[in-house]
Short mmCIF file of C-alpha atoms and ligand atoms in Angstrom, two decimals:
data_model
loop_
_atom_site.label_atom_id
_atom_site.label_comp_id
_atom_site.label_asym_id
_atom_site.label_seq_id
_atom_site.Cartn_x
_atom_site.Cartn_y
_atom_site.Cartn_z
CA UNK L 166 9.08 -23.79 19.61
CA UNK L 167 6.00 -25.03 21.33
CA UNK L 168 6.05 -22.75 24.14
CA UNK L 169 2.28 -23.62 25.86
CA UNK L 170 0.54 -26.63 26.93
CA UNK L 171 -2.02 -26.02 24.19
CA UNK L 172 0.52 -26.37 21.69
CA UNK L 173 1.08 -29.93 22.63
CA UNK L 174 -1.25 -32.81 21.75
CA UNK L 175 -3.02 -34.22 24.57
CA UNK L 176 -1.23 -37.55 24.37
CA UNK L 177 2.36 -35.85 24.47
CA UNK L 178 0.68 -33.62 27.98
CA UNK L 179 -1.19 -36.76 29.38
CA UNK L 180 -0.33 -40.27 31.10
CA UNK L 181 -1.50 -43.66 29.64
CA UNK L 182 -2.93 -46.13 32.23
CA UNK L 183 -2.66 -50.05 30.48
CA UNK L 184 -5.26 -51.94 31.41
CA UNK L 185 -5.44 -55.74 30.73
CA UNK L 186 -9.34 -56.22 30.49
CA UNK L 187 -9.27 -60.05 32.04
CA UNK L 188 -8.05 -58.61 35.24
CA UNK L 189 -9.50 -55.13 35.52
CA UNK L 190 -13.34 -56.13 37.34
CA UNK L 191 -15.65 -58.47 36.15
CA UNK L 192 -19.24 -57.50 35.93
CA UNK L 193 -21.23 -60.77 35.31
CA UNK L 194 -19.43 -63.00 37.82
CA UNK L 195 -17.43 -65.46 35.90
CA UNK L 196 -14.08 -64.71 36.93
CA UNK L 197 -12.70 -63.21 34.22
CA UNK L 198 -12.81 -59.24 33.59
CA UNK L 199 -15.39 -57.24 31.12
CA UNK L 200 -15.82 -54.13 29.58
CA UNK L 201 -18.89 -53.35 31.94
CA UNK L 202 -16.74 -53.53 34.95
CA UNK L 203 -14.05 -51.11 33.38
CA UNK L 204 -16.84 -48.30 32.52
CA UNK L 205 -17.82 -49.02 36.53
CA UNK L 206 -14.40 -48.26 37.23
CA UNK L 207 -14.02 -45.56 35.11
CA UNK L 208 -14.06 -43.12 37.55
CA UNK L 209 -10.73 -44.72 39.94
CA UNK L 210 -9.39 -44.35 36.40
CA UNK L 211 -10.05 -40.05 36.45
CA UNK L 212 -9.39 -39.95 40.01
CA UNK L 213 -5.95 -41.62 39.89
CA UNK L 214 -5.20 -39.12 37.63
CA UNK L 215 -4.49 -39.96 33.97
CA UNK L 216 -5.70 -39.29 30.58
CA UNK L 217 -5.77 -41.83 28.71
CA UNK L 218 -6.72 -45.84 28.65
CA UNK L 219 -5.11 -48.65 26.80
CA UNK L 220 -6.81 -52.05 26.48
CA UNK L 221 -4.92 -54.89 25.47
CA UNK L 222 -7.13 -56.65 22.76
CA UNK L 223 -10.91 -57.24 23.59
CA UNK L 224 -11.43 -58.62 20.18
CA UNK L 225 -13.22 -62.39 19.80
CA UNK L 226 -10.26 -64.83 20.08
CA UNK L 227 -9.98 -68.13 21.07
CA UNK L 228 -7.49 -66.76 23.79
CA UNK L 229 -4.55 -69.14 22.70
CA UNK L 230 -2.27 -65.74 23.86
CA UNK L 231 -4.75 -64.34 25.66
CA UNK L 232 -6.56 -62.45 22.84
CA UNK L 233 -3.45 -62.03 20.64
CA UNK L 234 -4.79 -64.18 18.58
CA UNK L 235 -7.87 -63.03 16.76
CA UNK L 236 -10.69 -64.72 15.33
CA UNK L 237 -12.42 -61.24 13.99
CA UNK L 238 -10.86 -57.38 14.25
CA UNK L 239 -13.94 -55.52 14.05
CA UNK L 240 -15.82 -57.10 16.86
CA UNK L 241 -15.53 -57.90 20.81
CA UNK L 242 -15.35 -61.28 22.53
CA UNK L 243 -18.60 -62.13 24.19
CA UNK L 244 -16.00 -62.65 27.06
CA UNK L 245 -15.86 -59.26 27.40
CA UNK L 246 -19.03 -57.81 26.36
CA UNK L 247 -19.91 -56.45 22.81
CA UNK L 248 -19.93 -54.00 20.55
CA UNK L 249 -22.96 -52.16 22.33
CA UNK L 250 -20.65 -52.54 25.79
CA UNK L 251 -17.65 -50.76 23.81
CA UNK L 252 -19.53 -47.74 22.45
CA UNK L 253 -21.06 -47.28 26.05
CA UNK L 254 -17.44 -47.53 27.63
CA UNK L 255 -16.31 -45.56 25.02
CA UNK L 256 -18.83 -42.96 25.51
CA UNK L 257 -18.19 -42.90 29.39
CA UNK L 258 -14.66 -42.65 28.70
CA UNK L 259 -15.08 -39.50 26.95
CA UNK L 260 -17.58 -38.11 29.03
CA UNK L 261 -14.52 -38.23 32.04
CA UNK L 262 -12.40 -36.58 29.81
CA UNK L 263 -10.59 -39.90 29.04
CA UNK L 264 -8.82 -40.65 26.26
CA UNK L 265 -9.07 -45.16 24.96
CA UNK L 266 -6.88 -46.47 22.89
CA UNK L 267 -7.40 -50.05 21.44
CA UNK L 268 -4.81 -52.70 20.87
CA UNK L 269 -4.13 -53.35 17.06
CA UNK L 270 -2.81 -56.89 16.01
CA UNK L 271 -1.08 -56.68 12.99
CA UNK L 272 1.62 -59.42 13.02
CA UNK L 273 -0.80 -62.56 13.14
CA UNK L 274 -4.41 -63.39 13.54
CA UNK L 275 -6.03 -66.17 15.21
CA UNK L 276 -5.68 -69.64 13.36
CA UNK L 277 -9.25 -69.85 13.33
CA UNK L 278 -9.53 -66.55 12.01
CA UNK L 279 -11.28 -66.94 9.05
CA UNK L 280 -8.54 -65.70 6.66
CA UNK L 281 -6.67 -68.32 7.73
CA UNK L 282 -9.07 -71.26 7.24
CA UNK L 283 -9.28 -70.29 4.00
CA UNK L 284 -5.84 -70.03 3.37
CA UNK L 285 -5.06 -73.33 4.52
CA UNK L 286 -7.45 -75.30 2.98
CA UNK L 287 -5.19 -75.40 -0.20
CA UNK L 288 -2.30 -74.27 -2.13
CA UNK L 289 -4.10 -73.18 -4.51
CA UNK L 290 -6.53 -71.14 -1.91
CA UNK L 291 -7.08 -67.04 -2.63
CA UNK L 292 -5.84 -66.72 1.02
CA UNK L 293 -2.49 -68.66 0.61
CA UNK L 294 -0.71 -66.02 -0.24
CA UNK L 295 -2.40 -63.91 2.99
CA UNK L 296 -0.05 -65.89 5.65
CA UNK L 297 3.91 -67.32 5.27
CA UNK L 298 3.81 -70.95 3.14
CA UNK L 299 6.50 -72.81 2.46
CA UNK L 300 7.84 -75.93 0.95
CA UNK L 301 9.81 -77.59 3.61
CA UNK L 302 13.95 -77.65 3.78
CA UNK L 303 15.34 -81.08 1.56
CA UNK L 304 15.50 -82.96 4.85
CA UNK L 305 11.54 -82.12 5.37
CA UNK L 306 12.26 -80.27 8.57
CA UNK L 307 10.84 -76.77 8.80
CA UNK L 308 12.60 -73.94 5.96
CA UNK L 309 14.77 -71.96 8.13
CA UNK L 310 16.14 -71.89 11.40
CA UNK L 311 13.94 -69.00 12.78
CA UNK L 312 11.99 -69.70 16.31
CA UNK L 313 8.96 -68.53 18.20
CA UNK L 314 9.43 -66.40 21.08
CA UNK L 315 7.44 -68.59 22.55
CA UNK L 316 9.88 -71.51 22.22
CA UNK L 317 10.34 -73.99 19.35
CA UNK L 318 10.91 -73.35 16.03
CA UNK L 319 8.59 -70.48 14.40
CA UNK L 320 6.99 -72.76 11.63
CA UNK L 321 4.25 -75.43 11.78
CA UNK L 322 3.73 -78.37 9.25
CA UNK L 323 0.24 -78.54 7.68
CA UNK L 324 -0.16 -82.17 6.60
CA UNK L 325 -3.08 -81.80 4.72
CA UNK L 326 -1.04 -79.32 2.28
CA UNK L 327 2.51 -80.27 2.80
CA UNK L 328 4.13 -76.96 3.66
CA UNK L 329 4.66 -75.07 6.51
CA UNK L 330 3.79 -71.51 8.18
CA UNK L 331 5.21 -69.09 9.97
CA UNK L 332 4.56 -67.94 13.53
CA UNK L 333 6.55 -65.51 15.00
CA UNK L 334 4.50 -66.22 18.28
CA UNK L 335 2.44 -69.38 18.88
CA UNK L 336 1.65 -72.01 16.54
CA UNK L 337 -2.02 -70.85 17.05
CA UNK L 338 -1.11 -67.39 16.06
CA UNK L 339 0.11 -68.03 12.50
CA UNK L 340 1.79 -64.71 10.78
CA UNK L 341 0.24 -62.72 7.98
CA UNK L 342 1.79 -61.76 4.94
CA UNK L 343 2.31 -57.77 4.92
CA UNK L 344 4.13 -57.95 1.65
CA UNK L 345 0.48 -58.87 0.38
CA UNK L 346 -1.49 -55.36 -0.60
CA UNK L 347 -5.30 -57.16 0.32
CA UNK L 348 -3.69 -57.78 3.71
CA UNK L 349 -2.19 -54.24 4.01
CA UNK L 350 -6.12 -53.16 2.23
CA UNK L 351 -7.66 -55.34 4.91
CA UNK L 352 -5.76 -54.60 8.25
CA UNK L 353 -6.61 -50.79 7.11
CA UNK L 354 -9.77 -51.53 6.67
CA UNK L 355 -9.84 -52.84 10.33
CA UNK L 356 -7.97 -49.06 11.99
CA UNK L 357 -10.60 -47.29 10.22
CA UNK L 358 -13.33 -50.02 11.78
CA UNK L 359 -12.25 -48.82 15.35
CA UNK L 360 -11.43 -44.90 14.07
CA UNK L 361 -14.91 -44.40 12.62
CA UNK L 362 -16.14 -45.70 15.88
CA UNK L 363 -14.52 -42.82 17.81
CA UNK L 364 -11.27 -44.56 18.93
CA UNK L 365 -8.52 -42.05 20.42
CA UNK L 366 -5.95 -44.45 18.56
CA UNK L 367 -3.92 -47.90 18.76
CA UNK L 368 -1.12 -49.63 20.64
CA UNK L 369 0.11 -51.62 18.08
CA UNK L 370 1.29 -55.17 18.92
CA UNK L 371 4.73 -55.87 17.62
CA UNK L 372 5.11 -53.48 15.12
CA UNK L 373 8.84 -54.38 14.56
CA UNK L 374 7.86 -58.03 13.14
CA UNK L 375 5.37 -57.28 10.46
CA UNK L 376 7.81 -57.41 7.63
CA UNK L 377 10.25 -60.28 7.06
CA UNK L 378 13.30 -60.33 4.59
CA UNK L 379 13.10 -61.25 1.36
CA UNK L 380 14.01 -65.15 1.14
CA UNK L 381 13.83 -65.50 4.42
CA UNK L 382 17.22 -66.69 5.24
CA UNK L 383 18.03 -68.17 8.39
CA UNK L 384 19.23 -65.95 11.06
CA UNK L 385 22.02 -65.81 12.51
CA UNK L 386 23.38 -68.25 15.42
CA UNK L 387 23.13 -66.10 18.68
CA UNK L 388 26.15 -66.88 19.98
CA UNK L 389 25.79 -66.02 23.31
CA UNK L 390 22.53 -68.00 23.96
CA UNK L 391 22.38 -69.99 26.82
CA UNK L 392 19.15 -72.48 27.38
CA UNK L 393 17.62 -70.38 30.36
CA UNK L 394 17.21 -67.61 28.13
CA UNK L 395 14.39 -69.36 26.12
CA UNK L 396 14.68 -71.18 22.75
CA UNK L 397 13.31 -67.88 21.10
CA UNK L 398 16.96 -66.33 22.03
CA UNK L 399 18.63 -69.03 19.86
CA UNK L 400 19.09 -67.18 17.23
CA UNK L 401 18.94 -63.56 16.28
CA UNK L 402 15.92 -61.82 14.56
CA UNK L 403 18.08 -59.93 12.03
CA UNK L 404 16.06 -61.37 9.23
CA UNK L 405 12.69 -61.84 10.55
CA UNK L 406 12.07 -58.42 12.36
CA UNK L 407 12.99 -55.21 11.86
CA UNK L 408 12.93 -55.03 7.69
CA UNK L 409 13.37 -51.44 6.08
CA UNK L 410 9.87 -51.75 4.53
CA UNK L 411 8.53 -52.04 7.91
CA UNK L 412 8.80 -48.13 8.13
CA UNK L 413 6.10 -47.54 4.99
CA UNK L 414 3.77 -49.55 6.15
CA UNK L 415 4.04 -47.68 9.50
CA UNK L 416 3.43 -44.19 7.66
CA UNK L 417 0.62 -45.47 6.17
CA UNK L 418 -1.00 -46.09 9.69
CA UNK L 419 0.25 -42.71 10.73
CA UNK L 420 -1.06 -40.97 7.74
CA UNK L 421 -4.67 -42.40 8.53
CA UNK L 422 -5.08 -42.08 12.21
CA UNK L 423 -4.03 -37.97 11.39
CA UNK L 424 -6.76 -38.06 9.11
CA UNK L 425 -8.89 -38.72 11.83
CA UNK L 426 -7.79 -35.47 13.56
CA UNK L 427 -5.33 -36.22 17.09
CA UNK L 428 -5.35 -39.76 17.14
CA UNK L 429 -2.46 -41.53 18.82
CA UNK L 430 -0.31 -44.72 17.35
CA UNK L 431 2.22 -45.93 19.95
CA UNK L 432 4.06 -48.71 17.95
CA UNK L 433 5.38 -51.96 20.74
CA UNK L 434 9.24 -52.69 19.42
CA UNK L 435 12.31 -54.11 21.23
CA UNK L 436 15.31 -52.48 19.44
CA UNK L 437 18.70 -50.64 20.14
CA UNK L 438 17.83 -47.30 20.09
CA UNK L 439 19.22 -45.95 17.45
CA UNK L 440 16.87 -48.37 15.14
CA UNK L 441 14.07 -47.58 17.81
CA UNK L 442 14.15 -44.17 17.02
CA UNK L 443 13.29 -45.04 12.86
CA UNK L 444 10.06 -45.82 13.83
CA UNK L 445 9.71 -42.14 14.37
CA UNK L 446 9.55 -42.03 10.65
CA UNK L 447 10.63 -38.96 9.14
CA UNK L 448 9.45 -35.45 8.58
CA UNK L 449 8.07 -36.44 4.83
CA UNK L 450 6.81 -39.99 5.73
CA UNK L 451 6.16 -39.45 10.12
CA UNK L 452 5.62 -43.66 11.59
CA UNK L 453 4.20 -43.49 14.67
CA UNK L 454 3.65 -40.88 17.44
CA UNK L 455 5.57 -42.70 19.89
CA UNK L 456 7.92 -46.18 19.69
CA UNK L 457 7.77 -47.59 23.05
CA UNK L 458 10.65 -47.31 25.07
CA UNK L 459 11.42 -49.97 27.36
CA UNK L 460 14.71 -48.94 28.71
CA UNK L 461 13.79 -48.79 31.89
CA UNK L 462 12.65 -52.43 31.86
CA UNK L 463 15.71 -53.72 30.88
CA UNK L 464 17.80 -51.58 32.54
CA UNK L 465 19.88 -52.49 35.74
CA UNK L 466 18.66 -50.38 38.83
CA UNK L 467 21.84 -48.59 39.63
CA UNK L 468 21.90 -44.68 39.03
CA UNK L 469 25.56 -45.74 37.21
CA UNK L 470 23.40 -47.57 34.78
CA UNK L 471 20.20 -45.41 34.41
CA UNK L 472 21.88 -42.00 34.20
CA UNK L 473 23.37 -43.02 30.85
CA UNK L 474 20.34 -44.80 29.34
CA UNK L 475 18.09 -41.81 30.20
CA UNK L 476 21.04 -39.10 28.35
CA UNK L 477 21.07 -41.35 25.39
CA UNK L 478 18.18 -42.13 24.86
CA UNK L 479 16.85 -37.93 24.95
CA UNK L 480 20.22 -36.88 23.24
CA UNK L 481 18.83 -40.28 20.57
CA UNK L 482 15.46 -38.60 19.78
CA UNK L 483 15.12 -36.53 16.17
CA UNK L 484 13.80 -33.05 16.48
CA UNK L 485 10.08 -32.45 16.86
CA UNK L 486 9.84 -36.16 18.51
CA UNK L 487 8.02 -36.78 21.48
CA UNK L 488 9.81 -39.03 24.39
CA UNK L 489 7.71 -41.77 25.89
CA UNK L 490 8.27 -44.18 29.63
CA UNK L 491 7.38 -47.50 30.31
CA UNK L 492 8.07 -49.45 33.62
CA UNK L 493 5.65 -52.00 33.66
CA UNK L 494 3.36 -53.90 31.57
CA UNK L 495 1.21 -57.17 31.36
CA UNK L 496 4.58 -58.99 29.92
CA UNK L 497 6.90 -57.88 32.53
CA UNK L 498 7.52 -59.00 35.93
CA UNK L 499 6.04 -56.35 38.52
CA UNK L 500 8.11 -53.26 39.22
CA UNK L 501 7.90 -54.18 43.40
CA UNK L 502 8.56 -57.84 41.90
CA UNK L 503 11.86 -56.16 39.86
CA UNK L 504 12.89 -53.58 42.53
CA UNK L 505 11.28 -54.48 45.47
CA UNK L 506 8.57 -52.48 47.63
CA UNK L 507 11.10 -49.11 48.42
CA UNK L 508 12.56 -48.72 44.90
CA UNK L 509 9.23 -49.26 43.48
CA UNK L 510 8.99 -45.91 45.35
CA UNK L 511 11.23 -44.33 43.74
CA UNK L 512 10.44 -46.01 40.15
CA UNK L 513 7.34 -44.50 40.56
CA UNK L 514 9.11 -40.89 41.00
CA UNK L 515 11.11 -41.73 38.18
CA UNK L 516 8.23 -42.49 35.78
CA UNK L 517 6.16 -39.80 36.36
CA UNK L 518 8.57 -36.86 36.48
CA UNK L 519 10.82 -37.67 33.08
CA UNK L 520 10.35 -36.01 30.07
CA UNK L 521 7.94 -37.62 28.01
CA UNK L 522 4.64 -39.77 28.01
CA UNK L 523 4.13 -42.29 30.93
CA UNK L 524 2.27 -45.68 30.32
CA UNK L 525 1.21 -47.10 33.92
CA UNK L 526 0.13 -50.60 34.17
CA UNK L 527 -2.20 -51.53 35.78
CA UNK L 528 -1.91 -52.52 39.50
CA UNK L 529 1.28 -50.98 40.07
CA UNK L 530 0.00 -48.14 41.18
CA UNK L 531 -0.91 -50.40 44.20
CA UNK L 532 2.94 -51.49 44.60
CA UNK L 533 1.80 -55.26 43.70
CA UNK L 534 4.82 -57.57 44.36
CA UNK L 535 5.92 -60.98 43.30
CA UNK L 536 3.47 -63.36 42.71
CA UNK L 537 3.84 -66.92 43.30
CA UNK L 538 1.24 -68.83 40.65
CA UNK L 539 0.34 -72.36 42.04
CA UNK L 540 1.56 -74.76 39.41
CA UNK L 541 -1.83 -75.72 38.88
CA UNK L 542 -2.89 -72.30 37.86
CA UNK L 543 -0.52 -71.38 35.63
CA UNK L 544 -2.04 -69.88 32.48
CA UNK L 545 0.15 -68.28 30.60
CA UNK L 546 1.18 -70.22 27.08
CA UNK L 547 4.99 -69.11 27.13
CA UNK L 548 5.03 -70.43 30.26
CA UNK L 549 3.25 -73.50 30.15
CA UNK L 550 5.72 -74.28 27.01
CA UNK L 551 8.90 -73.54 28.53
CA UNK L 552 7.99 -74.41 32.13
CA UNK L 553 10.99 -72.95 34.93
CA UNK L 554 12.59 -70.59 32.97
CA UNK L 555 10.94 -67.68 34.67
CA UNK L 556 9.27 -66.76 31.73
CA UNK L 557 6.00 -66.23 33.16
CA UNK L 558 3.64 -63.44 32.81
CA UNK L 559 0.79 -64.38 34.83
CA UNK L 560 2.66 -62.59 38.03
CA UNK L 561 1.44 -59.87 36.28
CA UNK L 562 -1.82 -60.33 35.18
CA UNK L 563 -3.12 -61.41 38.80
CA UNK L 564 -6.98 -59.48 39.12
CA UNK L 565 -6.94 -55.54 40.68
CA UNK L 566 -7.63 -55.74 44.14
CA UNK L 567 -10.18 -52.92 44.94
CA UNK L 568 -11.24 -53.78 48.69
CA UNK L 569 -10.90 -56.59 51.07
CA UNK L 570 -14.47 -58.53 50.46
CA UNK L 571 -14.16 -61.80 48.95
CA UNK L 572 -12.28 -61.83 45.59
CA UNK L 573 -10.87 -58.32 46.27
CA UNK L 574 -14.46 -57.00 44.69
CA UNK L 575 -12.66 -57.91 41.54
CA UNK L 576 -15.57 -60.77 41.16
CA UNK L 577 -18.07 -62.51 43.06
CA UNK L 578 -16.60 -65.76 41.25
CA UNK L 579 -13.14 -67.29 41.74
CA UNK L 580 -10.90 -65.15 39.25
CA UNK L 581 -8.93 -66.73 36.33
CA UNK L 582 -6.19 -66.35 37.88
CA UNK L 583 -5.22 -65.76 41.63
CA UNK L 584 -5.15 -62.37 43.10
CA UNK L 585 -1.46 -61.17 45.10
CA UNK L 586 -1.28 -62.54 48.39
CA UNK L 587 -1.36 -59.58 50.60
CA UNK L 588 -4.37 -58.65 48.42
CA UNK L 589 -6.50 -58.10 51.95
CA UNK L 590 -4.17 -54.87 52.72
CA UNK L 591 -3.18 -54.23 49.39
CA UNK L 592 -6.20 -53.32 47.87
CA UNK L 593 -7.49 -49.47 46.62
CA UNK L 594 -9.73 -49.34 49.34
CA UNK L 595 -7.47 -49.95 51.82
CA UNK L 596 -4.82 -47.33 50.09
CA UNK L 597 -6.90 -45.04 49.15
CA UNK L 598 -7.43 -43.83 52.94
CA UNK L 599 -3.56 -44.52 53.85
CA UNK L 600 -1.56 -41.01 53.22
CA UNK L 601 1.39 -42.86 52.85
CA UNK L 602 0.33 -45.44 50.41
CA UNK L 603 1.21 -46.70 47.04
CA UNK L 604 -1.92 -45.33 45.50
CA UNK L 605 -1.46 -41.96 47.52
CA UNK L 606 2.18 -41.18 46.23
CA UNK L 607 0.97 -42.53 42.59
CA UNK L 608 -2.11 -39.99 42.98
CA UNK L 609 -0.10 -37.68 44.23
CA UNK L 610 2.62 -37.26 41.37
CA UNK L 611 -0.08 -37.36 39.00
CA UNK L 612 -1.67 -34.60 40.71
CA UNK L 613 1.63 -32.58 40.66
CA UNK L 614 2.48 -33.64 37.06
CA UNK L 615 -1.17 -32.62 35.47
CA UNK L 616 -0.68 -29.29 37.91
CA UNK L 617 3.13 -28.49 36.13
CA UNK L 618 3.92 -27.30 32.98
CA UNK L 619 7.97 -28.17 33.75
CA UNK L 620 6.32 -31.64 34.26
CA UNK L 621 4.54 -32.08 31.40
CA UNK L 622 6.49 -30.30 28.60
CA UNK L 623 9.02 -28.65 29.99
CA UNK L 624 12.87 -29.51 29.33
CA UNK L 625 15.18 -32.08 31.21
CA UNK L 626 18.80 -31.44 32.14
CA UNK L 627 20.76 -33.52 34.33
CA UNK L 628 22.25 -32.06 37.34
CA UNK L 629 24.90 -33.50 39.05
CA UNK L 630 24.69 -36.01 41.91
CA UNK L 631 26.07 -37.98 44.60
CA UNK L 632 27.37 -41.57 43.70
CA UNK L 633 24.19 -43.71 43.69
CA UNK L 634 21.63 -41.08 43.02
CA UNK L 635 19.97 -39.37 40.23
CA UNK L 636 19.08 -35.91 39.97
CA UNK L 637 17.50 -34.01 36.96
CA UNK L 638 15.60 -30.37 36.58
CA UNK L 639 12.72 -30.00 34.76
CA UNK L 640 11.73 -26.83 33.74
CA UNK L 641 9.29 -24.46 31.82
CA UNK L 642 9.31 -20.83 31.91
CA UNK L 643 9.65 -19.79 35.41
CA UNK L 644 8.77 -23.38 36.98
CA UNK L 645 11.72 -25.18 37.86
CA UNK L 646 11.41 -28.67 39.73
CA UNK L 647 14.51 -31.15 40.64
CA UNK L 648 14.05 -34.48 41.07
CA UNK L 649 16.63 -36.29 43.19
CA UNK L 650 16.17 -40.27 43.65
CA UNK L 651 18.45 -42.12 46.03
CA UNK L 652 18.38 -45.32 44.33
CA UNK L 653 19.89 -47.59 47.20
CA UNK L 654 19.63 -48.51 50.35
CA UNK L 655 22.02 -45.97 51.79
CA UNK L 656 22.18 -42.39 53.00
CA UNK L 657 23.06 -40.15 50.18
CA UNK L 658 24.11 -36.38 49.60
CA UNK L 659 21.21 -34.25 48.20
CA UNK L 660 23.15 -32.21 45.86
CA UNK L 661 21.24 -29.29 44.71
CA UNK L 662 22.77 -26.25 42.25
CA UNK L 663 24.36 -22.81 43.25
CA UNK L 664 21.16 -20.90 41.64
CA UNK L 665 18.59 -22.98 43.12
CA UNK L 666 16.89 -20.94 45.63
CA UNK L 667 14.82 -20.89 48.52
CA UNK L 668 13.58 -24.85 47.31
CA UNK L 669 10.61 -26.25 48.46
CA UNK L 670 9.95 -30.12 48.84
CA UNK L 671 7.19 -30.90 46.95
CA UNK L 672 6.90 -34.54 47.64
CA UNK L 673 8.91 -37.47 49.59
CA UNK L 674 8.54 -41.05 48.16
CA UNK L 675 8.62 -41.53 52.68
CA UNK L 676 6.85 -40.14 54.73
CA UNK L 677 7.27 -37.30 57.13
CA UNK L 678 10.58 -36.27 55.00
CA UNK L 679 11.42 -32.98 55.69
CA UNK L 680 14.43 -31.15 52.89
CA UNK L 681 18.13 -31.38 54.57
CA UNK L 682 20.99 -31.68 52.74
CA UNK L 683 20.89 -35.62 52.16
CA UNK L 684 18.19 -38.29 51.01
CA UNK L 685 17.21 -40.47 52.84
CA UNK L 686 18.30 -44.36 52.11
CA UNK L 687 15.49 -45.27 49.24
CA UNK L 688 14.31 -41.76 48.97
CA UNK L 689 13.30 -39.96 46.05
CA UNK L 690 12.50 -36.10 46.60
CA UNK L 691 10.80 -33.18 43.86
CA UNK L 692 11.51 -30.12 45.22
CA UNK L 693 10.51 -26.66 43.60
CA UNK L 694 13.52 -24.62 43.13
CA UNK L 695 13.11 -21.05 43.20
CA UNK L 696 15.93 -18.55 42.82
CA UNK L 697 17.51 -16.96 39.63
CA UNK L 698 16.75 -18.71 36.12
C1 NOJ B 906 3.38 -58.68 22.31
C2 NOJ B 906 1.91 -58.71 23.60
O1 NOJ B 906 2.66 -57.66 24.44
C3 NOJ B 906 2.08 -60.16 23.75
O2 NOJ B 906 1.56 -60.46 25.28
C4 NOJ B 906 1.40 -60.88 22.94
O3 NOJ B 906 2.08 -62.80 23.87
C5 NOJ B 906 2.78 -60.83 21.45
N1 NOJ B 906 2.75 -59.28 21.56
C6 NOJ B 906 2.08 -62.11 20.84
O4 NOJ B 906 0.52 -61.08 20.07
#
């Protein structure tokens, strides 16, 4: 039993803040964010009250997929800075008590990575087997029916050598062959390179994709496919993802990370709960510390769906494994776009009061909502390849708005993506001075979480609740907190447990709230309970 905060690792007690480096802060006037810009904003991040930052990829890249296509895993893209700028950022983050996580992208490289350039030279290349090459099918078409997440076939024909190579994402992102031991040791060296430099861990991109079924059999056709879903859903990814051998690789990553002390590995995995939990590994061969939990991104936003979603996740956690929750990312539509401005405040309270490590995504603390990207400014390759399906990720990647100055204090130059429409009011400077702003709500909740062992490491228990509402208790020792969230636009009853004693209102998501026996429409409440235990 781990009773005190000190018995918990920093990443169990803490909150992670995701930075999309292109869009956080520009320091050199090219309209694209960079490492020096992030360093300039570290005081903002520390004051927000988070514990760690995760940087989406910062490595050299042709930027076909904005950094998820890497040409050198052990350097920094000039557009973001250089290794010296990285070392300064890391040092400055640590000086403020912030941990720093990098994005590790093991499934694929850029097609311009020296490894792939060598691999495609000839069938006899010593690096041929570092990627997944196959002969055409008898009709000359792709070797199997696998589809790319970005649309179309997952295979690209290479006329020079007469074979196809596999790419789960863009054709500019060939998949590495993790069954080849040399690939494995080269990538382990990459992890070592950054761990030796002092990073506190990694978010591992599409961990579940890394190993494919032997023989690369066709995937089953998806009986529920509709064209508006995007071509990736044409088939079920049974053979192209989530193969048993991936766990042994995750365990190798883990034992390396653990050999450096308290370093964190977060795995990006989109799978049903039972399969997701396997990425924690076993007591003998632990996997990643936190397999990302995207349940809140997928569940429909009503209490009847969320209550069982939370319960099922809690129940499925293997003993001793730590939960985590994600609400937004550079890939998903903004929270306030999905749920509306009122429920985005309730969502903030949910994310920051559930049991487990929350990951916040930059800009969600301002409540950025729907951003309409004019067609001529669309940059996301997923959107450009499958236009009109609403798959665009640019809307989550628009620049941070710091103040009301030209380009919102993000840059002196026109940013690479437009700002959200209401940036002149929805910006950090404006919201910092407004006690009722979204930013103030996030700061309040984060400060409370930091000061509360019940929120950081306490037990979670669902409580009886009126329809359309969620109610739960967090408890640690004598500290008991109750969270009641009205997910509807109607008033609802607030049901307190019989033994709540004198309850004290700590936070409401609404201004000027008082504690009564009701939840106002769209209200979230955080109460301290007294009374018997
Ligand atoms: C997941 C990343 O979050 C996404 O942005 C990227 O396009 C794919 N992996 C491919 O690396």
